[in-house]
Coordinates of C-alpha atoms in Angstrom, one line a residue:
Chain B
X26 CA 49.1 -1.6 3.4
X27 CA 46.7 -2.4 1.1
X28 CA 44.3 0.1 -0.7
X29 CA 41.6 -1.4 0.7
X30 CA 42.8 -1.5 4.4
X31 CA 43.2 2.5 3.6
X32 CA 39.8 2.7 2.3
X33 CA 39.0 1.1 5.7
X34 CA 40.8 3.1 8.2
X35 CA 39.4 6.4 6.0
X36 CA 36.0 4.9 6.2
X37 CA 36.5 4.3 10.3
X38 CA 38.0 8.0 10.8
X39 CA 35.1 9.4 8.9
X40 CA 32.2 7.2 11.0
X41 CA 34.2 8.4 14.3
X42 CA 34.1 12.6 13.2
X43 CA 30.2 11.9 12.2
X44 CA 29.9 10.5 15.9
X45 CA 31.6 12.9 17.2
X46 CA 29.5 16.1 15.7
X47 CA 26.5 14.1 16.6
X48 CA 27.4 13.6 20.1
X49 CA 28.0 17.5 20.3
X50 CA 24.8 17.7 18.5
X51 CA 23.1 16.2 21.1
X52 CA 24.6 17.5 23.9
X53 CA 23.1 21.1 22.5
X54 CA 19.5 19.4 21.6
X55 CA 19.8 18.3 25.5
X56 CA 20.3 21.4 27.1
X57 CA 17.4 23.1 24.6
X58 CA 15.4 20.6 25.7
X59 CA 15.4 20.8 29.2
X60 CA 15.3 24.5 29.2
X61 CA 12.0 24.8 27.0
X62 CA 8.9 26.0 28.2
X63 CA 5.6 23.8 27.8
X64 CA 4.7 26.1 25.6
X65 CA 8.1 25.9 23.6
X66 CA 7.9 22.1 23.0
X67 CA 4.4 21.9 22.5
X68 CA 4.8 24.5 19.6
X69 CA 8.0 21.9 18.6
X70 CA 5.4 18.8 18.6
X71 CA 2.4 20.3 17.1
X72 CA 5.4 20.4 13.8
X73 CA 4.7 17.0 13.4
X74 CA 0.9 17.4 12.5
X75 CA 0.4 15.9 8.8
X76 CA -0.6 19.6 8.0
X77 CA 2.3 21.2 9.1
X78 CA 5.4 18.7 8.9
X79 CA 7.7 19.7 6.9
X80 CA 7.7 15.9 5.0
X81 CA 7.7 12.5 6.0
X82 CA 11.7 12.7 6.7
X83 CA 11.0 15.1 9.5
X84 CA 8.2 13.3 10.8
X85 CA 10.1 9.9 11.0
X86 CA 12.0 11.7 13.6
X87 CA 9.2 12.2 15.8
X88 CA 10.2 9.0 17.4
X89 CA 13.6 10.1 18.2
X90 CA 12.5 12.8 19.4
X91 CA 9.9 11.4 21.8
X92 CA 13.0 9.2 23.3
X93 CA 14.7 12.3 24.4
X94 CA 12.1 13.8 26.2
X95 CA 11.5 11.1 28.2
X96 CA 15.0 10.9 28.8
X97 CA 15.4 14.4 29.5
X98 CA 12.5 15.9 30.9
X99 CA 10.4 14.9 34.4
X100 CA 7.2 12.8 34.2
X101 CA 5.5 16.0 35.7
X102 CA 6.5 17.8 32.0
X103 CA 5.5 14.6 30.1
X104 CA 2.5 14.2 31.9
X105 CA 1.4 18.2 31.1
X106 CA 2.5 17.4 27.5
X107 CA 0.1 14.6 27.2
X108 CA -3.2 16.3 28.6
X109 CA -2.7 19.2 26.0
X110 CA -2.9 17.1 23.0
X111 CA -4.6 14.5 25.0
X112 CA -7.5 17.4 25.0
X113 CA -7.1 18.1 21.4
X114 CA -8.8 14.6 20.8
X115 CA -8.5 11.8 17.9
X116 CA -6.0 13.3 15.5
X117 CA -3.3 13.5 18.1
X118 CA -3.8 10.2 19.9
X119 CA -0.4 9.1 18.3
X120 CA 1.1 11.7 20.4
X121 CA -0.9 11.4 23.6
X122 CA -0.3 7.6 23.0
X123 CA 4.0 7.9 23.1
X124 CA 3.3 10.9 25.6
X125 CA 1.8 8.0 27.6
X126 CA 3.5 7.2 31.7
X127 CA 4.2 3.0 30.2
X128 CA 6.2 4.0 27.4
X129 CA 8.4 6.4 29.5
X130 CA 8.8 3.6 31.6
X131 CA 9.7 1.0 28.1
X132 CA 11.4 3.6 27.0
X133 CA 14.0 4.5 29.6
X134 CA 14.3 0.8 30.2
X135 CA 15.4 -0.1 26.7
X136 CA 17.6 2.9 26.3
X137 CA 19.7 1.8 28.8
X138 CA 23.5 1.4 27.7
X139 CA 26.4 0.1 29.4
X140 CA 29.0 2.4 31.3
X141 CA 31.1 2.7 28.4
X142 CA 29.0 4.3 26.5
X143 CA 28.5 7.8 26.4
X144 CA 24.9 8.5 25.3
X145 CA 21.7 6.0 25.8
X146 CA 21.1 4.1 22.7
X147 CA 18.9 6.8 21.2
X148 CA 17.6 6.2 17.7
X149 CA 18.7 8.2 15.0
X150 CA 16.9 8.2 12.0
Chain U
X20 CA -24.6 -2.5 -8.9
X21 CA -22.7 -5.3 -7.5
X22 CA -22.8 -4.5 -3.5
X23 CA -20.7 -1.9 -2.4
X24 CA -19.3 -0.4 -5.4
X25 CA -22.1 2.7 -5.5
X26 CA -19.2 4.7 -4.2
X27 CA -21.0 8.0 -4.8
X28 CA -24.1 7.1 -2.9
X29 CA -21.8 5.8 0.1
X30 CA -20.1 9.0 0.2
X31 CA -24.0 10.6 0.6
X32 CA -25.1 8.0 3.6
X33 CA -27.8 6.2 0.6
X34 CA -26.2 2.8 0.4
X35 CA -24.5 0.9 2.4
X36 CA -20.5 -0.4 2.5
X37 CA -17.5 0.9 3.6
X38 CA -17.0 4.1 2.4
X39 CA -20.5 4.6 4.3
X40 CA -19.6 2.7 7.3
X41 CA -15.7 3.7 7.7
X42 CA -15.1 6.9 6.3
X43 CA -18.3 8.7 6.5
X44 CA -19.6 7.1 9.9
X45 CA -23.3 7.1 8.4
X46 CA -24.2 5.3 11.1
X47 CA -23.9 7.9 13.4
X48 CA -25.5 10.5 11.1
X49 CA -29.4 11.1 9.5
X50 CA -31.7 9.1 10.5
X51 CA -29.6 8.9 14.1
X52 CA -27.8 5.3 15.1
X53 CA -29.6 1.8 14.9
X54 CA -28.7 0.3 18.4
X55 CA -29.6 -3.2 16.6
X56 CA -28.4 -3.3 13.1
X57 CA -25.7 -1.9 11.3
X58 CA -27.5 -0.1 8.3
X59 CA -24.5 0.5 6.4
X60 CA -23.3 -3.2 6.5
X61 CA -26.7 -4.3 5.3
X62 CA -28.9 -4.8 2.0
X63 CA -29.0 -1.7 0.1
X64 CA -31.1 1.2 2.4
X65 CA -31.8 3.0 -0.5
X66 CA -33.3 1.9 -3.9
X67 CA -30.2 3.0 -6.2
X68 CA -30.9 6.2 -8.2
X69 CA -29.8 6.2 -11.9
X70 CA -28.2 9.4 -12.6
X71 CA -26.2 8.4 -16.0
X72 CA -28.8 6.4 -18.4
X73 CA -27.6 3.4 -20.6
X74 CA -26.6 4.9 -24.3
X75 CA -26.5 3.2 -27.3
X76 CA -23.5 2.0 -29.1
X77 CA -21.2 5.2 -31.6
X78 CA -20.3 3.5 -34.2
X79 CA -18.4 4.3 -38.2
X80 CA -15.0 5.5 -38.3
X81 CA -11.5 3.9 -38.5
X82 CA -11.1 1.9 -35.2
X83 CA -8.2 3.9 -34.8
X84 CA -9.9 6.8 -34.9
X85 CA -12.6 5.4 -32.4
X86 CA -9.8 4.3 -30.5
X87 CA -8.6 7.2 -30.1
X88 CA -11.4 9.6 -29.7
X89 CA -12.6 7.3 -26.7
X90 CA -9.3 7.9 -25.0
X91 CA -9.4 11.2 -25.2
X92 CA -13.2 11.2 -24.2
X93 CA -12.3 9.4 -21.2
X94 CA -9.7 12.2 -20.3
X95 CA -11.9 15.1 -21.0
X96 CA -14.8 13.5 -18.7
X97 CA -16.9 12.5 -21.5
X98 CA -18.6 9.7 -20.3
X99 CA -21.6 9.3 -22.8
X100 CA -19.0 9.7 -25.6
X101 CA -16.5 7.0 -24.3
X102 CA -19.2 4.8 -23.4
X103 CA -20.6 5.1 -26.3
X104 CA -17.7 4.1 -28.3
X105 CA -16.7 1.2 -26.1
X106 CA -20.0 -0.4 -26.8
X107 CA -19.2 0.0 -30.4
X108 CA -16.3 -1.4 -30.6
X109 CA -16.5 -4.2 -28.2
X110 CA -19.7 -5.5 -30.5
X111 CA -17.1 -6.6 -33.0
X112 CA -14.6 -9.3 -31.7
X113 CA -12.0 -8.5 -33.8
X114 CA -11.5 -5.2 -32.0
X115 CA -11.6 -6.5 -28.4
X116 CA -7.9 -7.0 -27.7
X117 CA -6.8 -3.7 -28.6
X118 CA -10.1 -2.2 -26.9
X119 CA -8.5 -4.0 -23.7
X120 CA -5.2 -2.3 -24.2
X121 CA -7.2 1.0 -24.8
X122 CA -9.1 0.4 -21.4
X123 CA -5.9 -0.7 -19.4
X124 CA -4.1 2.7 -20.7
X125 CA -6.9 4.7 -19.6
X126 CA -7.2 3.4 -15.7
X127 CA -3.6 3.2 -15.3
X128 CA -2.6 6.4 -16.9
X129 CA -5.4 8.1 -14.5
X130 CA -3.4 8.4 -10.7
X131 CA -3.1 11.4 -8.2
X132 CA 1.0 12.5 -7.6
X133 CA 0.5 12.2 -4.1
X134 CA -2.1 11.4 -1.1
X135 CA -0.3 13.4 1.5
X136 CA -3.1 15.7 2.7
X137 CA -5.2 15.2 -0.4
X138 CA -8.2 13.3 1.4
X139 CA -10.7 12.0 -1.1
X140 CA -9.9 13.9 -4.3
X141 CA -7.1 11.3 -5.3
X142 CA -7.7 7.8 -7.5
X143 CA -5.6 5.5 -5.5
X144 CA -5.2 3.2 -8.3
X145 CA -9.5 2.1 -8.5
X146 CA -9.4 2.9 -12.2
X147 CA -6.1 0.4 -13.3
X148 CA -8.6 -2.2 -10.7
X149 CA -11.5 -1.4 -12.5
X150 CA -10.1 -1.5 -16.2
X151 CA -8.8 -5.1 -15.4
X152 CA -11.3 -6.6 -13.7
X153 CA -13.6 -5.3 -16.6
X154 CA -11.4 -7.5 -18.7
X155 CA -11.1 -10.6 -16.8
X156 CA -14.5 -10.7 -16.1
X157 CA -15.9 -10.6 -19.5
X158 CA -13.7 -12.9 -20.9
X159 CA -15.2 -15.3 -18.4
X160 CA -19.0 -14.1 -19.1
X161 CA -18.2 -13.5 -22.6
X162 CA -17.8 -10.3 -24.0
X163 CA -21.9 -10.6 -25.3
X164 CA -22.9 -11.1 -22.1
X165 CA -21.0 -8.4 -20.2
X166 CA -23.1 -5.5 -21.2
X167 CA -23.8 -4.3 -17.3
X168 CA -20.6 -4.8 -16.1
X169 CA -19.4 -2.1 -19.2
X170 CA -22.4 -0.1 -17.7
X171 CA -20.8 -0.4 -14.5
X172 CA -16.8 0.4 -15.4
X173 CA -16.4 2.3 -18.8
X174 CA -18.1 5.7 -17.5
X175 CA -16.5 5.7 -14.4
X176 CA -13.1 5.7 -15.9
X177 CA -14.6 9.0 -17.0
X178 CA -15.4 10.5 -13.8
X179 CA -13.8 13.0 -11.7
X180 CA -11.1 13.0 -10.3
X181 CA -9.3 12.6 -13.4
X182 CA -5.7 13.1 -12.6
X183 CA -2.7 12.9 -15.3
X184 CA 0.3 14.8 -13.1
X185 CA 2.2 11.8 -12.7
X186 CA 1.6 10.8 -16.2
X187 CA 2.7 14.0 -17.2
X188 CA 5.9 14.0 -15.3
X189 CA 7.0 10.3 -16.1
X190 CA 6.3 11.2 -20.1
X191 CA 8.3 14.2 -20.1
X192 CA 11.1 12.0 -18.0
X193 CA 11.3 9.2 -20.3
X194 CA 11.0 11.8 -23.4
X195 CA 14.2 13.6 -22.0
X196 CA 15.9 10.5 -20.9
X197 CA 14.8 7.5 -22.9
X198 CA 14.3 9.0 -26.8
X199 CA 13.2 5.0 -27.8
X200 CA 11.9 4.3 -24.4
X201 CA 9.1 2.3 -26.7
X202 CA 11.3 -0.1 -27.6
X203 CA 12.7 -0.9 -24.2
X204 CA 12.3 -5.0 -24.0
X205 CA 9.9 -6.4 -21.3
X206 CA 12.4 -9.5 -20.5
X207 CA 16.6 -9.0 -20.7
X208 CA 19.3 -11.0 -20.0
X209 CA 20.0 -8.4 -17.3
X210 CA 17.9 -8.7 -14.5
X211 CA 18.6 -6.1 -11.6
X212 CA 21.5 -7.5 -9.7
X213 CA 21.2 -8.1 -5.4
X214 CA 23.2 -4.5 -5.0
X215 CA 20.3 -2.8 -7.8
X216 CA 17.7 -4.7 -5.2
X217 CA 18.7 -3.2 -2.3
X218 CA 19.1 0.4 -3.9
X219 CA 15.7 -0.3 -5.0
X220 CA 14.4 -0.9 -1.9
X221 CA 16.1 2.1 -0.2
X222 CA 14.4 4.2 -2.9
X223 CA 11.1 3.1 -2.2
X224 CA 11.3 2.3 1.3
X225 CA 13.0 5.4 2.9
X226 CA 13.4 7.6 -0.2
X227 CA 11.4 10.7 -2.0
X228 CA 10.6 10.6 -5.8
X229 CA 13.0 11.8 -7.3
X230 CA 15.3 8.6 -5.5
X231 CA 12.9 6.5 -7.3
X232 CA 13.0 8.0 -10.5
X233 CA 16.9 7.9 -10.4
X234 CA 17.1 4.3 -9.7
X235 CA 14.9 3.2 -12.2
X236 CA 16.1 5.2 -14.6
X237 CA 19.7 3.7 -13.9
X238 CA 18.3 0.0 -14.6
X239 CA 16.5 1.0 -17.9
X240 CA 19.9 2.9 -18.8
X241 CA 22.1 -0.3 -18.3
X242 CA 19.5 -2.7 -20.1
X243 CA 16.7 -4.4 -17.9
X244 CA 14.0 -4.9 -19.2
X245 CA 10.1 -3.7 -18.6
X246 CA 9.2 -6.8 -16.5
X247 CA 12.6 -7.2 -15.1
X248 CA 12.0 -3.7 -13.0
X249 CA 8.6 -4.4 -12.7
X250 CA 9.3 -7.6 -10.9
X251 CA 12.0 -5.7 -8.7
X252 CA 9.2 -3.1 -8.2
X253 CA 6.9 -5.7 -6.5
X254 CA 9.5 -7.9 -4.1
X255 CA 11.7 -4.4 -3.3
X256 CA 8.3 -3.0 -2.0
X257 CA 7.7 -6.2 0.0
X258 CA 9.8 -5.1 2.8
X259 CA 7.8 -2.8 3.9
X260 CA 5.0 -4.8 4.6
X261 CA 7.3 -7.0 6.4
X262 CA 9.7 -4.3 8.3
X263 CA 8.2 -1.3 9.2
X264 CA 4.2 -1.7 8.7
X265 CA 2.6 -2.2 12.2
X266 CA -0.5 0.0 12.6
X267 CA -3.9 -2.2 10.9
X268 CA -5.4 0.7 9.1
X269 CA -1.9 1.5 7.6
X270 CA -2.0 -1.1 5.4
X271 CA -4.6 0.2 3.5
X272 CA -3.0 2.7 0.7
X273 CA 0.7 0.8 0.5
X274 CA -1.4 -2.0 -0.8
X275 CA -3.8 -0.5 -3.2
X276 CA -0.2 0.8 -4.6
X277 CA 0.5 -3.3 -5.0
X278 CA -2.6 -3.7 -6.3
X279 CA -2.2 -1.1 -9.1
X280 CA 1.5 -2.2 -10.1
X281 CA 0.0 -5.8 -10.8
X282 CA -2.1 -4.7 -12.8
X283 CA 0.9 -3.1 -14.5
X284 CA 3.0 -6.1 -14.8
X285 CA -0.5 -7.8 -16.3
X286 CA -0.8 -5.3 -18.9
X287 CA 3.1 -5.5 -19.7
X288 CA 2.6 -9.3 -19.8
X289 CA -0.5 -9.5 -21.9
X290 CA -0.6 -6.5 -23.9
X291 CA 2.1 -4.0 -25.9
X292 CA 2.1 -1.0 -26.0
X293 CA 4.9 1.6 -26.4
X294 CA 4.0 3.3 -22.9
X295 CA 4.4 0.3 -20.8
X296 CA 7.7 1.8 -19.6
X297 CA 6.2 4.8 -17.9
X298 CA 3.8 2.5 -15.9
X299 CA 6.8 0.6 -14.1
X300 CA 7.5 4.5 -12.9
X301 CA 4.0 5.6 -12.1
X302 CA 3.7 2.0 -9.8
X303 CA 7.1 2.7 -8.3
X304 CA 6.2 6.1 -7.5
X305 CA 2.5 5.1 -5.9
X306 CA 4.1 3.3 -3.8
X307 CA 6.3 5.7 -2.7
X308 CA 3.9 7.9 -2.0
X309 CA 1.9 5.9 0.3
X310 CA 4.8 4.9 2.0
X311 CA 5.5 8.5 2.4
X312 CA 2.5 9.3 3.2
X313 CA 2.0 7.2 5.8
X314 CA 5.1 8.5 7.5
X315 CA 3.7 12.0 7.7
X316 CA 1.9 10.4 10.7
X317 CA 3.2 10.2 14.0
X318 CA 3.7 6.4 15.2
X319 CA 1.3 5.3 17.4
X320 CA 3.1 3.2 20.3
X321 CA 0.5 1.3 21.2
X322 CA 0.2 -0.4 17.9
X323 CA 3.7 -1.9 18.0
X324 CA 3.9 -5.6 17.1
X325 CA 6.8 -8.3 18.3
X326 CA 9.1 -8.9 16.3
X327 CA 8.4 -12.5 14.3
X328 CA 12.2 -13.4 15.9
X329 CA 10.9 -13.8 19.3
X330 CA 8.5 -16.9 17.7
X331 CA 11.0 -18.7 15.4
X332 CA 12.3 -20.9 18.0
X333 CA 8.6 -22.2 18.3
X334 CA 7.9 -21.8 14.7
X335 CA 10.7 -24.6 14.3
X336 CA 9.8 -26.8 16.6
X337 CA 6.6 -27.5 14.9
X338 CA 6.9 -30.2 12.5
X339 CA 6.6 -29.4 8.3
X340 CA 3.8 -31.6 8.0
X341 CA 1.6 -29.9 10.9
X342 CA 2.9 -26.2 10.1
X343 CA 0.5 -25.4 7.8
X344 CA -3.2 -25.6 9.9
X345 CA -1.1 -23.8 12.7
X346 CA -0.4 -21.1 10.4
X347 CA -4.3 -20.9 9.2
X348 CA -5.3 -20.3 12.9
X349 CA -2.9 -17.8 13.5
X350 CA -3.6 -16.1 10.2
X351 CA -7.7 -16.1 11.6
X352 CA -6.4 -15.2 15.2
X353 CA -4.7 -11.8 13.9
X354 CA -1.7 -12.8 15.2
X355 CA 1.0 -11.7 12.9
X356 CA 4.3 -12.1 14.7
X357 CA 3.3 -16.1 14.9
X358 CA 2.2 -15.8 11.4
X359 CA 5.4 -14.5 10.0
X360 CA 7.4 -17.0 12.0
X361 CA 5.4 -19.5 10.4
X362 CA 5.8 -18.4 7.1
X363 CA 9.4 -18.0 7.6
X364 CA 10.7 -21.4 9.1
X365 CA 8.1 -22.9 6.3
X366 CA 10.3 -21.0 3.5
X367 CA 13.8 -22.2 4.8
X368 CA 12.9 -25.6 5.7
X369 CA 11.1 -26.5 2.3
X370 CA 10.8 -25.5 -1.3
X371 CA 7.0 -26.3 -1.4
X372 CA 4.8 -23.3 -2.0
X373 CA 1.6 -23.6 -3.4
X374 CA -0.3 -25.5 -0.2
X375 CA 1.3 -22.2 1.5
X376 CA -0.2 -20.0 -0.7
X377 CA -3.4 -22.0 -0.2
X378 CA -3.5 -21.9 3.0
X379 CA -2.7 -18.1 3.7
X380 CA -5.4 -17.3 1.0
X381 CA -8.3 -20.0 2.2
X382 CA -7.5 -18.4 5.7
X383 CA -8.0 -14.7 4.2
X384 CA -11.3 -15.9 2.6
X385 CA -13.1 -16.1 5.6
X386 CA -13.0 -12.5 6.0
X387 CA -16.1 -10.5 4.7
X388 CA -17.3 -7.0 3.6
X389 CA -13.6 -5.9 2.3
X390 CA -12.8 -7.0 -0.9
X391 CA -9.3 -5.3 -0.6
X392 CA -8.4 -8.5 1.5
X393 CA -9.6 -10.6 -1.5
X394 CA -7.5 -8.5 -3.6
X395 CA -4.7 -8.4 -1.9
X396 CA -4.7 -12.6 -2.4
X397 CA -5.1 -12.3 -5.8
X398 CA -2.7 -9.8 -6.6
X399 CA 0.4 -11.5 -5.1
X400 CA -0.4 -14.8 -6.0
X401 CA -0.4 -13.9 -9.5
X402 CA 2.9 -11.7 -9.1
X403 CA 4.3 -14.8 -6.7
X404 CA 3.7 -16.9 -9.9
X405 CA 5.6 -14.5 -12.4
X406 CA 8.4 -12.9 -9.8
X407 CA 12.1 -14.0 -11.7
X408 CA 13.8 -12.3 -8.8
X409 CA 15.9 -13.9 -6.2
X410 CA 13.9 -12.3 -3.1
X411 CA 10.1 -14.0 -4.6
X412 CA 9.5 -15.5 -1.0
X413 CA 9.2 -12.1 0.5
X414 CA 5.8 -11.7 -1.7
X415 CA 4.5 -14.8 0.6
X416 CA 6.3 -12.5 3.6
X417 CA 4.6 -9.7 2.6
X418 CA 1.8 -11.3 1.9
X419 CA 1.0 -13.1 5.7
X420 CA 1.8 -10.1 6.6
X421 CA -0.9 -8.1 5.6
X422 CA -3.5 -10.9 5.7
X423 CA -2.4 -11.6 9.8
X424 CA -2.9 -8.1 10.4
X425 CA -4.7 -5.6 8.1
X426 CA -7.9 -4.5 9.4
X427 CA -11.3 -6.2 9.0
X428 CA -13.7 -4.9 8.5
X429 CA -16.5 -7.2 9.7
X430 CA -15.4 -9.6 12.8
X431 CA -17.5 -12.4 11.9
X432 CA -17.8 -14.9 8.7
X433 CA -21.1 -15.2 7.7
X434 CA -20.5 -15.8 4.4
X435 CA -18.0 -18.6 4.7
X436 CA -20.1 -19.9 6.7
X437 CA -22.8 -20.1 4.3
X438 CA -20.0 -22.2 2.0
X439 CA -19.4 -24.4 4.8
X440 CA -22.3 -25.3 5.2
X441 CA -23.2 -25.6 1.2
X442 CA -20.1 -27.0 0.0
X443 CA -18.7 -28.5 3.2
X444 CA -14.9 -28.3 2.8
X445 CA -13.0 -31.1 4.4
X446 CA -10.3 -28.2 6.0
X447 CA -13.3 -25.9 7.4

């Protein structure tokens, strides 16, 4: 065995430990997710306000986020979700925008996976 | 006053442009809307005001000495003193190129650290723009006959917001890390390798500053030269125009940060001076910054584009020799997935690309009342021109790219009509 076919099989066993801490990982965020108040993820939202974000690496994750709501909440939850920042006007039409009935509809479509995978194809980063 | 550059009085509703009509919505404010015409597209509503009166030339002294003391006027917010001294030293030819340098130093040394939640007390690069295009345009004029336009640039370099953070960081840097930083070479034998592009491009793309710092840093350290990074600067940052931009006003600030590293890579090009090192940062870092600053917004869905893929198959089938008035049309239609496909299949299929740059540019030329989209063509055809690195073509990428989708800001083309109809152009 070559060094390099090491470096390869190290490389593999390292990917499949980062999967599997994220797919834990995820399995926590889903469970928090679906038993959060409105008022809980609204307060987890309004954290991706320009004002308030902690940086652009946590507001590039808004996405991600968005993708797991749809796929973990109702549309009755979404659809409360969008008229309170709906409400709030211009500077959170982004939000209102991906909070929006189509895009649950795009979204759950594309995040479709086959069966032999465990999670939808959720974006990561 | 050439139309549209009395900033100041935009920002108070008295002239009009598109600081009036964008960002401070005039229209809808004193005297109450005009259901019939635009005011703030218009001829000037206002008579301008003169609120800083002509002065006469300061003269005697050591042009060093003037050289200096103007500088340092210009960063103290002097403006009657720096003007003053530009108009004495520009009198006397013999002075002009290093009074060019001077000026170049002064707007390009002058930019904010950051936009993110700074809203209008930030430079975005105007002063480099201004600085050059003083320049260019009195060489063409003359330097004798370019007395306004100095009226017009030299005491606005002295204005407020004058902001030297960056500059102060990027000095201290290259003190600490680069002792003969000055005698850095603008070309080497070693320009940035594919693997130094693509760390590049991570850094700019999807890093913070201090990624970009590192990674320039690292080329300097191993031996490229000024123009070599410079270069890498402007085709790394092209993938963002092409990957990720999608929303029309997000264009706006990413490409100002082109903009000012241009006029970057024309001062390294034309002038030298011992600083030119610390610019290739301060570009670097703008556009970082507006990168990053953009993604402190939340994406808006319903500005996603198609992906250009979905059109190559069409782009294809269109033959070389017809490609290019399909890709003017789609370029005026707005429709940048076509566009890029165009642009793409035109790059793989042929090597020819100055009827390409024509024809993106001649398309962007209809647009009116923005002369960031006029900008925007000069800025990478001249960097198209220079570019030694292997990934050039993504500057025409880039470049369709934001000229197929950045917004207008007027939707019809009065003025090109006006040249049509004047100069009647075989391809109108």
């Amino acid at each position: 065995m070559s060094n390099e076919q090491a470096t390869l099989i190290e490389s593999w066993r390292v990917r499949n430990a980062a999967a599997t801490t994220l797919a834990l990982t995820e399995e926590q965020m889903r469970r928090a997710v679906r038993d959060a108040s409105i008022e809980e993820l609204v307060t987890l939202i309004e954290t991706f306000a320009p004002a308030r974000s902690a940086g652009p690496e946590w507001t590039r994750t808004f996405e991600p986020l968005v993708e797991r709501l749809w796929t973990w909440r109702d549309d009755e939850t979404i659809a409360t979700l969008a008229e309170v920042f709906r409400s709030r006007g211009m500077p959170w039409m982004a939000v209102t925008n991906a909070l929006a009935p189509e895009r649950g509809v795009l979204t759950r479509t594309t995040l479709r996976q086959p069966a032999s995978a465990r999670l939808p194809a959720f974006t990561l980063v | 006053m050439p139309q549209g550059l009395n900033v100041w009085e935009q920002v108070i509703c008295e002239f009009p442009g598109h600081y009036a009509r964008d960002g401070e919505q005039c229209g809808r404010k004193f005297p109450g809307p005009d259901e019939h015409v635009n005011r703030f597209d218009g001829p000037a509503w206002n008579v301008p005001k003169i609120y800083f009166a002509d002065h006469d030339p300061i003269e005697g002294g050591s042009v060093e000495g003037r050289l200096v003391r103007m500088n340092w006027a210009i960063a103290e917010g002097d403006k009657a003193e720096a003007y003053g001294l530009f108009l004495g030293l520009a009198r006397d030819p013999a002075n002009r190129q290093r009074l060019k340098d001077a000026i170049l130093f002064a707007g390009i040394t002058d930019l904010q650290d950051t936009i993110i939640n700074r809203g209008g007390y930030q430079n975005i690069g105007h002063k480099a723009l201004r600085a050059r295009a003083l320049i260019d345009i009195a060489d063409y004029l003359g330097w004798d006959n370019a007395h306004e336009l100095f009226y017009t640039v030299v005491p606005d370099l002295a204005c407020s917001p004058r902001l030297y953070g960056l500059w102060t960081e990027i000095s201290n840097i290259c003190r600490m890390e680069f002792p003969e930083h000055a005698s850095i070479p603008k070309r080497s034998d070693k320009p940035l390798t594919e693997r130094e592009l693509d760390i590049l491009t991570e850094a700019i793309v999807w890093g913070g500053p201090f990624d970009v710092n590192a990674a320039i840093m690292g080329f300097f350290k191993r031996g490229a030269g000024i123009l070599d990074v410079g270069d890498a600067v402007i085709a790394c940052f092209q993938r963002y125009l092409i990957d990720v931009l999608e929303h029309p006003n997000a264009f706006l600030h990413p490409t100002h940060a082109l903009d000012y590293m241009n006029v970057v890579q024309s001062w390294t090009r034309h002038h030298d001076n011992p600083h030119q090192v610390k610019a290739v940062f301060m570009g670097a870092r703008f556009m970082n910054d507006t990168i990053r600053s953009n993604a402190n917004f939340p994406r808006d869905p319903t500005f996603t584009l198609e992906p250009r893929q979905n059109h190559r198959v069409w782009a294809d089938g269109i033959a070389i020799g017809r490609l290019l008035p399909v890709l003017k049309e789609h370029v005026l239609a707005q429709d940048a997935p076509r566009s890029c496909a165009l642009v793409d299949s035109y790059l793989e299929r042929t090597n020819e690309r100055h009827d390409l740059l024509d024809t993106i540019t001649y398309a962007a030329c209809h647009w009116q009342n923005d002369p960031h989209v006029m900008r925007n063509c000069a800025s990478s055809l001249e960097e198209f021109r220079h570019n030694r690195t292997s990934r050039r073509d993504d500057i025409v990428r880039g470049f369709v790219k934001h000229q197929a989708r950045y917004v207008k800001r007027a939707p019809t083309h009065d003025c090109y009509q006006v040249y049509v109809d004047y100069f009647k152009p075989a391809n109108a």
